[in-house]
Tab-separated table of C-alpha atoms in Angstrom:
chain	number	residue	atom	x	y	z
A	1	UNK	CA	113.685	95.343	160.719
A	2	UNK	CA	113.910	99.138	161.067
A	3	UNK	CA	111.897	101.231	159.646
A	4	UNK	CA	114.626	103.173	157.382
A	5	UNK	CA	114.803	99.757	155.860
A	6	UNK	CA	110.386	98.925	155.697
A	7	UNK	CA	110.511	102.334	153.939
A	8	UNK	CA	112.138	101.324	150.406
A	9	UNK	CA	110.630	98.069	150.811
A	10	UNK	CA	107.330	99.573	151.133
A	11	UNK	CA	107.451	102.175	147.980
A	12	UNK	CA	108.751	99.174	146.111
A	13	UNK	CA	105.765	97.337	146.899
A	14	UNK	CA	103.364	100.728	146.020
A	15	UNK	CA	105.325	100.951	142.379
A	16	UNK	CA	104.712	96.973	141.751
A	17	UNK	CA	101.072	97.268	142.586
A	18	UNK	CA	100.732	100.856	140.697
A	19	UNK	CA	102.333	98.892	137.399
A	20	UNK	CA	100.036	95.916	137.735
A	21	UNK	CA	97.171	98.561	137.532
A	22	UNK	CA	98.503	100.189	134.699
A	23	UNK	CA	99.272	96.880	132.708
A	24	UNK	CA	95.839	95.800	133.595
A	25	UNK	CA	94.105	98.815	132.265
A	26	UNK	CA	96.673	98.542	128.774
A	27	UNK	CA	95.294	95.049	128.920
A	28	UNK	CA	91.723	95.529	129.474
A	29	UNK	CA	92.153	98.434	126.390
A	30	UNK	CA	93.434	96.161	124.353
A	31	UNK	CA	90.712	93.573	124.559
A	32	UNK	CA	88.077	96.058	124.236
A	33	UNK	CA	89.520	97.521	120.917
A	34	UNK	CA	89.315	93.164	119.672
A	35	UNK	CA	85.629	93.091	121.245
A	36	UNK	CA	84.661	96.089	119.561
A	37	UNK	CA	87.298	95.702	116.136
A	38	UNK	CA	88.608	99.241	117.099
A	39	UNK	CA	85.466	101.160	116.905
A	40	UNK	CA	85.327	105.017	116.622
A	41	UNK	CA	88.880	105.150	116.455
A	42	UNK	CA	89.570	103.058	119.351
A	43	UNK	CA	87.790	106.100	121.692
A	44	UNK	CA	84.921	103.538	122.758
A	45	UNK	CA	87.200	101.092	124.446
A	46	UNK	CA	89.249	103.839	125.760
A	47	UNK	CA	86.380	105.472	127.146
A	48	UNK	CA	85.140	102.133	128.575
A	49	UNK	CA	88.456	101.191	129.680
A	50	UNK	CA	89.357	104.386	131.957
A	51	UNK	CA	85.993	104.761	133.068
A	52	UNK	CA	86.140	101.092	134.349
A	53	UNK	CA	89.761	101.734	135.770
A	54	UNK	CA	88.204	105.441	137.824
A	55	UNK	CA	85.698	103.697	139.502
A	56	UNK	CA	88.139	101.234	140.301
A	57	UNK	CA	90.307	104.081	142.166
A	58	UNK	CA	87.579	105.499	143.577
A	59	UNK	CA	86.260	102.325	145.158
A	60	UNK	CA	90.577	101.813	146.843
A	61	UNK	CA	90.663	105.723	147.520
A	62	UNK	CA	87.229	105.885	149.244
A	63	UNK	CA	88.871	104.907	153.142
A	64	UNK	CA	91.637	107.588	152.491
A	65	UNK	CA	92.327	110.946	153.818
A	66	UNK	CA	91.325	113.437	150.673
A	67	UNK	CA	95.218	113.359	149.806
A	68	UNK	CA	95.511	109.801	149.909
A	69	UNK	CA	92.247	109.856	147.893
A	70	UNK	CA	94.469	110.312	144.605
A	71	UNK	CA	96.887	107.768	144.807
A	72	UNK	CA	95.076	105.281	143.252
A	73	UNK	CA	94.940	107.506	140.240
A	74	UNK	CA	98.253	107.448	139.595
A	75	UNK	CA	98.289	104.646	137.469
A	76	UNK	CA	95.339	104.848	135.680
A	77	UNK	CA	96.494	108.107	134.784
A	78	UNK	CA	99.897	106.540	133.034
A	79	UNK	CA	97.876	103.791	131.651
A	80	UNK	CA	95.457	106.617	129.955
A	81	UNK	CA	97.982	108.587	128.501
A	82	UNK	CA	99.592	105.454	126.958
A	83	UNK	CA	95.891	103.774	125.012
A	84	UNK	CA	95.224	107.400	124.133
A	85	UNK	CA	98.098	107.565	121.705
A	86	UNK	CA	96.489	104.580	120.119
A	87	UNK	CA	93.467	106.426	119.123
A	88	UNK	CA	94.968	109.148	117.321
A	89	UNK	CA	96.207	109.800	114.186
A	90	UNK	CA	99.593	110.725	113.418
A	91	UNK	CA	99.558	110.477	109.586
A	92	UNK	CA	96.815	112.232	107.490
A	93	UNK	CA	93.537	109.696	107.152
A	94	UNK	CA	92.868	110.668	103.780
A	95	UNK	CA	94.576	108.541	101.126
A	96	UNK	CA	97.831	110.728	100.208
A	97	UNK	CA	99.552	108.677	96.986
A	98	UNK	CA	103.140	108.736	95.746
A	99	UNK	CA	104.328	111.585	94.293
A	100	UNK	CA	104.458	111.193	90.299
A	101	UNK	CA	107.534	109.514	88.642
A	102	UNK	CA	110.321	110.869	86.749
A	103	UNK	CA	110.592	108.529	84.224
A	104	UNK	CA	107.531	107.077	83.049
A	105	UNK	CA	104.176	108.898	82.676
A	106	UNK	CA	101.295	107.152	84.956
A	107	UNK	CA	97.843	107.432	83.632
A	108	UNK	CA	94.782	106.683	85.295
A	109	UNK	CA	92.422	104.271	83.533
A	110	UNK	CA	88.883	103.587	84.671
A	111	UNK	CA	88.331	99.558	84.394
A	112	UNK	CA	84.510	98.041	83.292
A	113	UNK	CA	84.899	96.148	86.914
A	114	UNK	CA	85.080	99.897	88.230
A	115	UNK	CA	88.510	99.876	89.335
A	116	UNK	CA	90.763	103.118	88.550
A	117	UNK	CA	93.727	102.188	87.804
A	118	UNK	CA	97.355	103.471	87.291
A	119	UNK	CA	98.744	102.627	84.516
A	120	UNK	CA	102.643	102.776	83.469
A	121	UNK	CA	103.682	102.189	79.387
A	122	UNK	CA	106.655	101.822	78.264
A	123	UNK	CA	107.093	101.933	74.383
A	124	UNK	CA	109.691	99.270	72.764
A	125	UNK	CA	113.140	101.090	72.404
A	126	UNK	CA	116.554	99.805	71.072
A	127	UNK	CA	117.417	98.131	67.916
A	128	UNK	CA	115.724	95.021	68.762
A	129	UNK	CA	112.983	93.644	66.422
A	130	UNK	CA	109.236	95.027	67.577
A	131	UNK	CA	106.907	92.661	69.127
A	132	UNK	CA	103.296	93.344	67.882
A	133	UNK	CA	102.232	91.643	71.434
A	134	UNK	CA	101.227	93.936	74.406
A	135	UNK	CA	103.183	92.630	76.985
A	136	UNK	CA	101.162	92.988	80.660
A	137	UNK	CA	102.724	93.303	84.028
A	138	UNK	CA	101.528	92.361	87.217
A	139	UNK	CA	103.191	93.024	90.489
A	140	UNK	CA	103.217	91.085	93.371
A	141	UNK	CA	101.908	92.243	96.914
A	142	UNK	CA	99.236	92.075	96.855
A	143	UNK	CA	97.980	95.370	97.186
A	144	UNK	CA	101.962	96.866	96.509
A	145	UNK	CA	102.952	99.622	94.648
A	146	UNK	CA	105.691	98.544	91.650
A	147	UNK	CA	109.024	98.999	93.093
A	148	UNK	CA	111.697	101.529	91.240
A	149	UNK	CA	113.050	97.971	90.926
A	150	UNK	CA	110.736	96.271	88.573
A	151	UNK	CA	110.119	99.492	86.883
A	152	UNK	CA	114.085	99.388	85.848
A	153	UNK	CA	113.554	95.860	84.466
A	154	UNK	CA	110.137	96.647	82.712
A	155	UNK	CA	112.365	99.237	81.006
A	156	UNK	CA	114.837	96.644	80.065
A	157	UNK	CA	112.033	94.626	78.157
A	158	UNK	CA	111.208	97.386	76.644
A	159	UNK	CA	114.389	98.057	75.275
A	160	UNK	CA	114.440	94.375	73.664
A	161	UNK	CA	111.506	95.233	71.711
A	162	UNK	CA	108.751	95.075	74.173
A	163	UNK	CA	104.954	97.062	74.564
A	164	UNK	CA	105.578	97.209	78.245
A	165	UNK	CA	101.976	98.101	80.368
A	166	UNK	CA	101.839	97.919	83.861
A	167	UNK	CA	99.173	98.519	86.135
A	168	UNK	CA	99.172	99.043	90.084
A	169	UNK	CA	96.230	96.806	91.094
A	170	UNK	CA	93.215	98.554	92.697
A	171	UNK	CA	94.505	100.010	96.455
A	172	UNK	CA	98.245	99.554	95.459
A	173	UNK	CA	100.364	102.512	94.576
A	174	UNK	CA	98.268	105.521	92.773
A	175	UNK	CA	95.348	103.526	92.077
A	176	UNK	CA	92.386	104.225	93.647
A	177	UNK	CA	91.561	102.505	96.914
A	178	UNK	CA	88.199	100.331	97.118
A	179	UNK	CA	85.950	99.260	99.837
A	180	UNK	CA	87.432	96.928	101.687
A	181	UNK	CA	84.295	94.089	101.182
A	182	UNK	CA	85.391	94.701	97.445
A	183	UNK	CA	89.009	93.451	98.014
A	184	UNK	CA	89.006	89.938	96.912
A	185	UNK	CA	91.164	87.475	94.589
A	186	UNK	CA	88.158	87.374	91.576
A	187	UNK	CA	87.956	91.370	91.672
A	188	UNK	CA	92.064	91.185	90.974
A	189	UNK	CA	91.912	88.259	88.131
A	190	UNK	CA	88.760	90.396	86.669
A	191	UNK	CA	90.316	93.476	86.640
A	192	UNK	CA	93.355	92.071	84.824
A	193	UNK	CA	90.553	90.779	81.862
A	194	UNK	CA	89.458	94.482	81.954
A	195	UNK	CA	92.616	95.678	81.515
A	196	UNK	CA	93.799	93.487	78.515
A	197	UNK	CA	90.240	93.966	77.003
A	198	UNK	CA	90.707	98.104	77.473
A	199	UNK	CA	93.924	97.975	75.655
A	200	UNK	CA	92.659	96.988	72.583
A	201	UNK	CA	94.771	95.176	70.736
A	202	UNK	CA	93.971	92.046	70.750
A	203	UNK	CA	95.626	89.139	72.826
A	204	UNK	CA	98.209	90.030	75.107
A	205	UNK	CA	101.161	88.205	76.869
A	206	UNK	CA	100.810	88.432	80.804
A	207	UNK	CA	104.017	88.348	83.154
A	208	UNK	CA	103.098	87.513	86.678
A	209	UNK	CA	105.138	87.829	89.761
A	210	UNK	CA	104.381	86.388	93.618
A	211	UNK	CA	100.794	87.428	93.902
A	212	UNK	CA	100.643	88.816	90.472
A	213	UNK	CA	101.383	85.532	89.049
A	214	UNK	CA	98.292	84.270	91.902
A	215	UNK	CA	95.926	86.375	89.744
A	216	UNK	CA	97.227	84.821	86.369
A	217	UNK	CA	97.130	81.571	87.615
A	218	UNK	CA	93.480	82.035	88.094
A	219	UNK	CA	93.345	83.833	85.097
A	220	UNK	CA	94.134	80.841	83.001
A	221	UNK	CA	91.571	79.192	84.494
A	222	UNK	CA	88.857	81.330	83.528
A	223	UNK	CA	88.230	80.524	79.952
A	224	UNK	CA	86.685	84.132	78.943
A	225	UNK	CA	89.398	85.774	80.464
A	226	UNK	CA	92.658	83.038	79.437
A	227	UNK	CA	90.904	83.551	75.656
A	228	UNK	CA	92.431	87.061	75.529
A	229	UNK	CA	95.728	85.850	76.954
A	230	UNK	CA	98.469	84.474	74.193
A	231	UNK	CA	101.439	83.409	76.729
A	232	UNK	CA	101.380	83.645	80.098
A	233	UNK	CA	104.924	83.799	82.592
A	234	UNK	CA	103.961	82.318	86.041
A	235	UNK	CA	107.216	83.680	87.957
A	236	UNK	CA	107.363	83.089	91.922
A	237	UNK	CA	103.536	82.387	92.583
A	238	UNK	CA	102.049	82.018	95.245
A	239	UNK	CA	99.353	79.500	96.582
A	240	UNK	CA	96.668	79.529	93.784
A	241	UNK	CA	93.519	78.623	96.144
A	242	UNK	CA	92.231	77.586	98.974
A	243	UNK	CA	93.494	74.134	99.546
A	244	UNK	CA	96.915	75.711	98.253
A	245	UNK	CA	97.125	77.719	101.081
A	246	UNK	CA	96.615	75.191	103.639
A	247	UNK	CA	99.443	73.201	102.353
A	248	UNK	CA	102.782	72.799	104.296
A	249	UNK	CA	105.907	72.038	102.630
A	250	UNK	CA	109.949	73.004	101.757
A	251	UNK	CA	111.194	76.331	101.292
A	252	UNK	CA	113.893	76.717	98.922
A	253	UNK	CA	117.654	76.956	99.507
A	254	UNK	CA	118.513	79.674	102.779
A	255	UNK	CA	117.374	82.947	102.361
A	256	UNK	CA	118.756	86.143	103.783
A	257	UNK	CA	116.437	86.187	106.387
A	258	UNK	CA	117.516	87.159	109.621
A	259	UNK	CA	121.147	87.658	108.992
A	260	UNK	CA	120.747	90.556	106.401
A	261	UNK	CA	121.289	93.742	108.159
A	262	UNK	CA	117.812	95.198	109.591
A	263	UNK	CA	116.029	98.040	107.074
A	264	UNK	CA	116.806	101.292	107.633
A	265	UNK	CA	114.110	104.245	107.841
A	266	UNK	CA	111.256	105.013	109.705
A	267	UNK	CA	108.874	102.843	111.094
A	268	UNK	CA	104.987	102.955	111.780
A	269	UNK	CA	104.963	100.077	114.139
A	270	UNK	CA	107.524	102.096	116.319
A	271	UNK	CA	104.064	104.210	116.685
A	272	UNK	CA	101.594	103.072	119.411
A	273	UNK	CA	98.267	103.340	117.038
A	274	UNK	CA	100.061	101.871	114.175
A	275	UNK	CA	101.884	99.089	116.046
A	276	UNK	CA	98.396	97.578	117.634
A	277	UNK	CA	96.498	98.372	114.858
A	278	UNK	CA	99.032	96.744	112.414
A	279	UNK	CA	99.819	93.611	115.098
A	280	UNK	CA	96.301	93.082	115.813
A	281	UNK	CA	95.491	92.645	112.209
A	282	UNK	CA	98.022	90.094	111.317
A	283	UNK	CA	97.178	87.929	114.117
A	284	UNK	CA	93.589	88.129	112.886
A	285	UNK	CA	92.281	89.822	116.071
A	286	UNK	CA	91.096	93.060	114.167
A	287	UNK	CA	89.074	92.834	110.793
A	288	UNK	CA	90.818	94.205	107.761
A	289	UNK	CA	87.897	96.894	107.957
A	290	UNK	CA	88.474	97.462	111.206
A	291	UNK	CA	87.689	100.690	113.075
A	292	UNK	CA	90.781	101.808	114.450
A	293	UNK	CA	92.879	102.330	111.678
A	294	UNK	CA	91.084	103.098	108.089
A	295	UNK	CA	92.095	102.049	105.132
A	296	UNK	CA	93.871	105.265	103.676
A	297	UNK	CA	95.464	106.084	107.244
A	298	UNK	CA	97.396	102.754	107.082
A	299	UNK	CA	98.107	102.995	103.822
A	300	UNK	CA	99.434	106.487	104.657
A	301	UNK	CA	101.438	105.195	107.427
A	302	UNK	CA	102.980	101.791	106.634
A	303	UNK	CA	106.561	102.379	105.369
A	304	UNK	CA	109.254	99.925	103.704
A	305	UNK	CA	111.167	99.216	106.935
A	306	UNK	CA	107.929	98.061	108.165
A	307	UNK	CA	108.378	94.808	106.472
A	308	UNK	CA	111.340	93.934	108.293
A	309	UNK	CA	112.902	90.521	107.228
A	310	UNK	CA	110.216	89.972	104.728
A	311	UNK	CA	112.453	92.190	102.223
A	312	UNK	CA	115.429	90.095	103.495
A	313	UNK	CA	113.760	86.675	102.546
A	314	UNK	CA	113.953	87.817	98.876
A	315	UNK	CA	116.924	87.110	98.612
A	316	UNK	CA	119.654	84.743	98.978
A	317	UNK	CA	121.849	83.967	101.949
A	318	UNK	CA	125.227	85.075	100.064
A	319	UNK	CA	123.516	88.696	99.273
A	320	UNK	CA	122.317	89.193	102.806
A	321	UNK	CA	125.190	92.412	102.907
A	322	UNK	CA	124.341	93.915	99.620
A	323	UNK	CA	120.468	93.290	99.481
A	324	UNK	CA	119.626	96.858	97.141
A	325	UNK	CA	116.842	99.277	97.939
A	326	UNK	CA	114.225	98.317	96.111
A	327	UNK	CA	111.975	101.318	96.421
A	328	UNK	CA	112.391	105.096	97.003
A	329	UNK	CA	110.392	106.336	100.236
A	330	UNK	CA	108.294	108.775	97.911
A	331	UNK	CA	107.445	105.824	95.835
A	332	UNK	CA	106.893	102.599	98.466
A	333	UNK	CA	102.818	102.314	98.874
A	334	UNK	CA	101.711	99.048	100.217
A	335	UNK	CA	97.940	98.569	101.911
A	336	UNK	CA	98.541	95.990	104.790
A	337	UNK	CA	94.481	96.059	105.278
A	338	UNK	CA	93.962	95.390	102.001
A	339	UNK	CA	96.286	92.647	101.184
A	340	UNK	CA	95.207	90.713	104.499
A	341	UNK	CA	91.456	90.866	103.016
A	342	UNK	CA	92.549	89.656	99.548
A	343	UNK	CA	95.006	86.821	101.084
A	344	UNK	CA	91.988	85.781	102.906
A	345	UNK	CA	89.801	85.214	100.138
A	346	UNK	CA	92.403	82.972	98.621
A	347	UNK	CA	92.555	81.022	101.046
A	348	UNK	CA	88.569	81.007	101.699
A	349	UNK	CA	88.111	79.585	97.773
A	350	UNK	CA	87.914	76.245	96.579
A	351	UNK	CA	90.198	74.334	94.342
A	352	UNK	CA	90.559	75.814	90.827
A	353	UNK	CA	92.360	72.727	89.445
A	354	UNK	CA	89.397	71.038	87.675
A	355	UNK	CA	89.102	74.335	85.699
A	356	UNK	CA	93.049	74.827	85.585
A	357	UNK	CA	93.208	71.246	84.244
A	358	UNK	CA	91.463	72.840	80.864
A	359	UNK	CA	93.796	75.253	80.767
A	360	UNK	CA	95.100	76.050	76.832
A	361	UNK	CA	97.518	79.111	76.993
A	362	UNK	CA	100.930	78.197	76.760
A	363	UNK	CA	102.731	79.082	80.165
A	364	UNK	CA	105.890	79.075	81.623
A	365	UNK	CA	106.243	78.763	85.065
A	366	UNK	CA	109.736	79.855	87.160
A	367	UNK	CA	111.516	79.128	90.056
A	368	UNK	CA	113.874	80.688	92.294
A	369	UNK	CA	117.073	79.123	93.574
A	370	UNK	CA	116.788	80.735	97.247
A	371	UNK	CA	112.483	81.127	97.145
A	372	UNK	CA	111.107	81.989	100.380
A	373	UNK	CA	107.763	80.332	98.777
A	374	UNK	CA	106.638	76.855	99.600
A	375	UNK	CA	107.511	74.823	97.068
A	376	UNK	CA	104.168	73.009	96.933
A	377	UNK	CA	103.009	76.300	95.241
A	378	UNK	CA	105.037	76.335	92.441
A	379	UNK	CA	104.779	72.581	92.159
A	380	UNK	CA	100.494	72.309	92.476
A	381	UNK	CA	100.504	74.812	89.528
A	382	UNK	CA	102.516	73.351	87.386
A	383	UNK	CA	100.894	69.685	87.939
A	384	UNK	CA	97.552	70.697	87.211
A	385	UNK	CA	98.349	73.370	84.064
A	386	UNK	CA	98.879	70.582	81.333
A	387	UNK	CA	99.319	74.084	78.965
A	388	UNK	CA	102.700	74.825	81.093
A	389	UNK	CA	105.481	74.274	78.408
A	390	UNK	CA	108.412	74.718	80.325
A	391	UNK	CA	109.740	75.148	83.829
A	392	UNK	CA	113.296	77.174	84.141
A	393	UNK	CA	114.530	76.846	87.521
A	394	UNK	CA	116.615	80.340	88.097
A	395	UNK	CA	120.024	79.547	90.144
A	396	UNK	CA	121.637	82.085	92.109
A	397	UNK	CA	118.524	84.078	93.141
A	398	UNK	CA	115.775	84.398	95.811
A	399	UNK	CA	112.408	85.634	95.243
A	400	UNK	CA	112.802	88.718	93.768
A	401	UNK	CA	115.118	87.114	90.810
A	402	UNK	CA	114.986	90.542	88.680
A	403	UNK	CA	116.956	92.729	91.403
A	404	UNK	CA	120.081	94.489	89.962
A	405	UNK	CA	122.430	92.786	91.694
A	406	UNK	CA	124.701	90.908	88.915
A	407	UNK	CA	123.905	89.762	85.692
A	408	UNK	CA	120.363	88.303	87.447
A	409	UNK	CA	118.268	90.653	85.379
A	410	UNK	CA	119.576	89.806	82.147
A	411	UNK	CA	119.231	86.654	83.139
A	412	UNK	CA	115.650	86.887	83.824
A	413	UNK	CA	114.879	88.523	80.550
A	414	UNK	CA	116.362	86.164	78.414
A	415	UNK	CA	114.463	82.985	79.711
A	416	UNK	CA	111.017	85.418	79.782
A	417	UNK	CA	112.012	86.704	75.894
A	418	UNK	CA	113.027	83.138	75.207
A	419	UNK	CA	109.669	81.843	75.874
A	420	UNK	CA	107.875	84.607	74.653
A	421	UNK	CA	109.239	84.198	71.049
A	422	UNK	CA	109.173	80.264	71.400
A	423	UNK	CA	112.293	79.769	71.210
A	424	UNK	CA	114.888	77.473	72.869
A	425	UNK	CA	115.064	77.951	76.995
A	426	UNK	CA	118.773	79.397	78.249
A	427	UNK	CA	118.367	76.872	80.834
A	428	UNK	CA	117.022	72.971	80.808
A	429	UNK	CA	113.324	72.535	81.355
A	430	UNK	CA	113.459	71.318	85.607
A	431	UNK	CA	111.667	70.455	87.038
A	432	UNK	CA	109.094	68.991	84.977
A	433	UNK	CA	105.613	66.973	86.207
A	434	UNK	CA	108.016	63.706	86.290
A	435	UNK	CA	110.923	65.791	88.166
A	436	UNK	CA	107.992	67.130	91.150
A	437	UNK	CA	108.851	64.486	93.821
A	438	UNK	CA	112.802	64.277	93.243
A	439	UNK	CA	112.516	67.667	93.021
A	440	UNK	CA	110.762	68.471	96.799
A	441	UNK	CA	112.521	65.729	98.091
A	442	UNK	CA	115.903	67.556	97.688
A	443	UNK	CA	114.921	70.329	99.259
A	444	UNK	CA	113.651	68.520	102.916
């Protein structure tokens, strides 16, 4: 072979062995920010990483002329440039919250648990008859801020007569943020017995939605705090404890997921630092408390579009081209860290259905057509709450079944009203306890 032709093949061969270098270093970065759970801002395993990777040159350069000598750096040099983005910030690290809202007045609350809360009334409006019960909203997440969304349909109760509160839970939205070893399902189903008891008047009817309805779940299981509770709506929940968790079952009817058009908008995990730190977490390599990204830095940086299809599996198949936003960008807070910890400690706990099984508040417990939610969820609850009254199964809708789209949030209100005033459901009571295996076996 000639040596015009050796040439090419030889630089080909350099840049092959340069990139192995370089992906080795990003690798052995990478498992030094796991060994050390991202401490100092990831700096100590960079450090460690490219000091590891010099000597290395050094050691390949040492037989070199002095030129040739600084080859071998090259790659490490790449590979340095690269890990260092990880390390630093590119969103403030001090906890910036959502601007203030035009249409509802947020007040901050300080809770006997020690949680600050925000807090969001709305005052019944229209000519509908007044309801002397406070009617309590919790938002699903966990760890969310309420969507523009669900504030539009908390408005809507309150125009059919409704005391509308609703509180971001602790970390979520403009609440205050707490340490993360405080994060933890009891902390969220005491600070909703806080906040009922702070209100002050008396017994109060509790709406729960995906993890919101979590907390009230456990909430009716905890007789001092279910005594303060007069009807409780268990919409969408998810798994209610430990052995919950663990369980593996149906899905409801196809969700938009992964034929919906992909979110628009910026993205964090387009960002180096935010991408590992955010990946790493979720695959459980990186504590929630970890010490690459703090708490108020991701919270700072995590954006809508960063849940990708998880938006999408709210809804159903047939709206996977008109799926609506369901936040503002100056309004969407969500703490990724934070709801991690808390998801954890569910499923860390131990079965709550002995204590659920003495559970006395009348409930209602609802079901979504297209749920992205394991059945088995919905279905454990409402076996083991003997006080759950009535099931209405909600056709036409995925998770999120208050969303704008249609007549779905009318629709929504009427069976929550309905129950709320005790009077007859809009739609038949399915599935009931007797219904639970017909009812999973149609949806294998």
């Amino acid at each position: 072979m000639s040596p015009s032709a050796i040439r090419p093949l030889r630089f080909m061969g350099r840049l092959l062995a340069a990139t192995a270098e370089a992906v080795g270093l990003v690798a052995l970065f990478l498992t030094l920010i796991v060994a050390t759970d991202g401490a100092g801002s990831g700096l100590g395993a960079w450090f460690a990483a490219v000091g590891v990777a010099v000597v290395a040159a050094m050691w390949r350069g040492r037989r070199r002329s002095s030129r040739g000598r600084l080859v071998p750096f090259l790659p490490v040099l790449v590979a340095a440039a690269l890990t260092l983005s990880v390390c630093v910030p590119t969103v403030p690290t001090t906890r910036r919250h959502p601007a203030a809202l035009s249409f509802v007045t947020t007040e901050h609350v300080r809770l006997s648990t020690g949680s600050r809360v925000a807090v969001y009334h709305y005052p019944p409006t229209g000519s509908s008859p007044r309801h002397p019960v406070p009617l309590v909203y919790l938002n699903g997440g966990p760890v969310r801020g309420i969507s523009v969304l669900d504030h539009r349909f908390l408005h809507r109760l309150a125009g059919q007569g409704y005391d509308v509160y609703a509180y971001e839970q602790a970390g979520g939205g403009r609440s205050d943020l707490l340490p993360m070893d405080q994060y933890a399902i009891t902390r969220s189903v005491h600070d909703l017995g806080a906040f009922v008891d702070r209100l002050g008047k008396g017994r109060a009817d509790v709406l729960g939605f995906s993890s919101g309805a979590v907390v009230l779940t456990r909430a009716l299981a905890d007789p001092a705090i279910a005594g303060h509770l007069r009807r409780a709506v268990i919409a969408e929940p998810g798994p209610m404890d430990g052995p919950t968790a663990r369980m593996a079952g149906q899905k409801g009817r196809p969700s938009a997921r992964g034929i919906a058009p992909a979110m628009t908008g910026p993205r964090s995990t387009r960002v180096p630092r935010y991408a590992v730190a955010f990946g790493l977490m979720r695959l459980g390599l990186l504590s929630p408390d970890n010490g690459l990204v703090g708490q108020a830095e991701g919270d700072n940086a995590f954006t809508a579009a960063d849940l990708g299809s998880d938006t999408a599996s709210a809804y159903c198949a047939r709206d996977a081209q008109r799926i609506p936003v369901e936040d503002t960008e100056r309004n969407f807070s969500f703490s990724a860290a934070a709801s991690l910890r808390i998801q954890q400690t569910i499923k860390d706990s131990a079965s709550i259905s002995p204590q659920l099984r003495r559970s006395r508040t009348p409930a209602m417990l609802m079901i979504a057509e297209c749920s992205s939610q394991i059945r088995q969820w919905a279905t454990t609850t409402l076996a083991d709450n003997p006080a759950i009254q009535r099931t209405q199964y909600m056709p036409g809708v995925g998770h999120h079944m208050w969303n704008g789209l249609d007549d779905n949030d009318r629709r929504a209100a009427a069976v929550i009203t309905a129950f709320l005033q005790d009077k007859p459901a809009p739609l038949p009571d399915y599935p009931t306890r007797a219904d639970i295996p017909a009812f999973l076996r149609n949806h294998e």
